[in-house]
Amino acid sequence: MCYPRQRLLLIVLLIHFASFFAIGQELTNKEKKALKEAETYLRLEEYHFVEDEMLESTKLSPSIALMWYYLGIATFYSPTKNKVDALPYFEKANELSPDMRQVNYWLGKNYQLSTQFDKAVVAYQKARGELAKLDEDALKEAKKNAGYQNYTIEELDRFIEQSQRGTAFMEQADDKLMLNLSLANTYLPDITPIITVDAQRLYFTSHRQDISSHHELDPHDQLPYQDVFYMDRREDGYWGSPKEFVEINTEEHDAAIALTADGNQLFMYRSVGASTVNPGDIYEVHRKGKKWTSPKPISAPINSSALETHMSMSSDGKVIIFTSNRTDKNAHGGKDLYIVRQLPNGEWAEPQNMGDKINTDLDEESPYIHPDGKVLYFSSQGHHSIGGFDVFKVDIDLKTGELGELEQLNYPVNSPSDDLFYVMSADGSESYFSSVREEGMGGFDIYCVKNNESNVRKVVFFNLKVNTENAKKVKAHVKLVNIQTHEVEKDEIVYTDGGQLKFMHRCADDYAILVSAEGYLFKSERINFDLYETPTIELNEFYELQTFAVNKSEPLNNIYFKDGELDLASSTAELQELKTLVDDHSSYSLEIIGHSNFDDSKSPLVLEFETKTKSMETLEGLKTIGVEDDNLINENIGYGTRFPLYLKDSPDSWKNDRMEYIIRPKGYRKMLSRAANCTIETYDQEYYELDTRNDVEFIERNEGKLSHLLSELKQCAYLELVITADNSKKSLMEINQVFKYMEDNGVEREQLTSNIVSDATTGMNLQYIEDEVAEDGYVNYDPQHDHDEIHEELISGTTELVETRTSGASIAKSNEDLAFESRIEDMTIQFPFNSEEFGHAHDDVLQEIFDYLENNPLKGLKIIGHTDSTGPDVYNTYLGMQRAKSVAYFFKDLSNPNRISVDSKGEDEPIASNSTRNGRSENRRIQFKFQVVSNAK
């Protein structure tokens, strides 16, 4: 549609005033004053004042789009921020007032920098359409807005083209290790790394004040003046702490930019006045013994009335390549690279523009001649940069000026941000450069690339979709957590029912993805990026959130253990999600269950024992972070490998090693006895083959058989359903579908088990549960006997007969056995103060107990921990448990370790007075109690 010029101008003015009055809201005088001050500083480009003003104003008036917009501009230009820190401010402004001013340009720029290339293209195209509609007068009016950004249709086209190439470029990343040089970096800009030929010293330039003797601030940007610093390499190969280069720093801006091969001449960029708005020239200083001379303008014919910012000298000292924005007849536009050579008589020739193979109509910067004299590195905004300045390399003959083919460096060096000041060690093993990265410490940071080492971090393109089982559109939170550092590196919002979350991130080792939404169970995923062989990864994941309801469950994939004990630091992110869930639904409780992966070196009983221990550890961890006891089912539940999610030979089988949470009513408890819960004398022993023709209708086609066996299971809690299937992924899915059907209809997990056998026909049958431990409340059932759990002990003559009616087994205890048990139960193992370590002094007696239990498979052992009264009750109970567990660990290889149980009495049962040192020492102990178990394999 075409508008007359006057009408179009009116539309632009109306848009301007509409944005000022923020979605129809008239501003208060205080709000108008704040915006006016921000606009004044925006025009002066003093962004730190804008940022301070708008940060405060958006807290008081969060509904005014223009405030968020100005805050975004100030943050983007802040030298102490990462540019993408501005993104949420521009998104907020656009949410409050869609398409206001140049917000689509700013969104495009931030999406491009954060590698959200698809979103960047859309935003840039909107900005292009808006700019194309403006005629000369309308554009003139728009430019009067504070914070106006000058750009052309051609520039927007270039940004669009860069973003369209972005994903493909990032996928070609080099497999090289990149490190943030954190010792050198601060939240202030840190730039221009220079490495000596022997690689033993690194010079750099920084605004840092922590070790500087120069504390004045530049009145223009309120940052400390730049100074030169250096780091020396230690004997172990790492860099030492930074030191100020006091000998050459002045009261103005000083930046080191180049060094001669012998290390005796340093070149610097210095501004001509006490402000960065003044042009600058290149200076040189010389080492004289242990001292350095004062900076003087470089002797070579480089400096001019234009701006010369950077240079590099060849190893033989006869060639200099430098940067200048001079406007001679050969200039290509912006800053170009020039070359100057030393003549045979020692004089310097006139500088020559390096031509269009190097220079473009955009800026070129930071040349670096490698010490071998054969390769030139430089940064350019042109040459199909992926965004900002990119680093390029070209083979060069310094004598003739002949150039090879231009080559753009890959990620991790080049990125959509500005990548500058690239240098490489003489042996090629290391490279250093400066860049503004999302993961940086603030502003420009110095990065090191280890060219001979594989990149520990992979470049990961995340494409995440979230839906809800009830198809409602809700706001979901997605967190990406680094398990090693325990940091939440991404915390994003995505709307369900069609929303997508796309971003690029560099990852290594284990990461957690946590997805949550109000009113739903949270989902947890663990990804080990070291398992991927390629340096770039496309991760497409779909998550469906379950509505919060009783008996629903989700895996916990990011609970970690070391030597059988909870690694609380690594598990905190997931435990906190559980706590949040409980806090939001305080009238419910959590049941925590342990599962394990297949392990041929351990028996199923050992794996079950270990998962019960992990359940106990996880419960203790939840209590440690503040979850109340009545919000937890305080029972140690573990199923070993009975409920696998992946087959034994699957590359994802490691994910079977997991925890799980189930929502239970408050006060829920597991059955203490099955004795009163069996109303049948016989049961259906037929083997039912299942119809497996179609996964989608699997349950529907077999529902008759399933409902029949469901009825049997509900009549007798001693029955269990065994599903037999072959070792295929399809069969495992069918097993889990049957399990879900049974659980949804009220069957306990203790009544379900799988039997995976090669080439088996999928089917199911009932059997009596055979090997549960009495301590857990589940005893064996034998229809020949009554339903008493365990008979009373019968003593006859010198032999004590204990008969377990549920198994028909008996234990004859000789006088020798009785004496042994009495001796063990009367002894204690004592512990040092506040310790759970007891050394090896009691290994012999523990081995005696071990051997006794092995020879008496129906005997169990309870290990009880005690403490003195020092410290709070809660801690003493915890310490007593840790002591009992440390002793229990000795019996981990017992044929059935489920016979070992642990308990803590804390300070409640002292055997001596806690008022004396000796008494307290006696109370710090464990004691043993032998028990009878039902039946054990």
Short mmCIF file of C-alpha atoms in Angstrom, two decimals, residues 310 321-324 335-339 352-355 358-359 364-368 376-379:
data_model
loop_
_atom_site.label_atom_id
_atom_site.label_comp_id
_atom_site.label_asym_id
_atom_site.label_seq_id
_atom_site.Cartn_x
_atom_site.Cartn_y
_atom_site.Cartn_z
CA HIS A 310 47.43 -1.64 15.27
CA ILE A 321 51.77 -4.18 8.36
CA PHE A 322 49.48 -1.69 10.09
CA THR A 323 45.91 -0.43 10.27
CA SER A 324 44.82 3.09 9.25
CA LYS A 335 40.14 1.04 8.15
CA ASP A 336 42.49 -0.70 5.71
CA LEU A 337 45.72 -2.67 6.08
CA TYR A 338 48.93 -1.05 4.79
CA ILE A 339 52.40 -2.52 4.32
CA GLN A 352 51.26 0.88 0.41
CA ASN A 353 47.62 -0.17 0.61
CA MET A 354 47.47 -3.98 0.56
CA GLY A 355 44.74 -4.04 -2.08
CA ILE A 358 42.75 -7.94 1.87
CA ASN A 359 40.81 -4.70 2.17
CA GLU A 364 40.03 -4.40 8.62
CA GLU A 365 41.91 -4.62 11.91
CA SER A 366 44.66 -6.20 14.03
CA PRO A 367 47.19 -7.64 11.53
CA TYR A 368 49.59 -10.30 12.81
CA LEU A 376 49.35 -13.06 7.78
CA TYR A 377 46.37 -13.11 10.15
CA PHE A 378 43.94 -10.19 10.38
CA SER A 379 40.34 -9.38 11.30
#
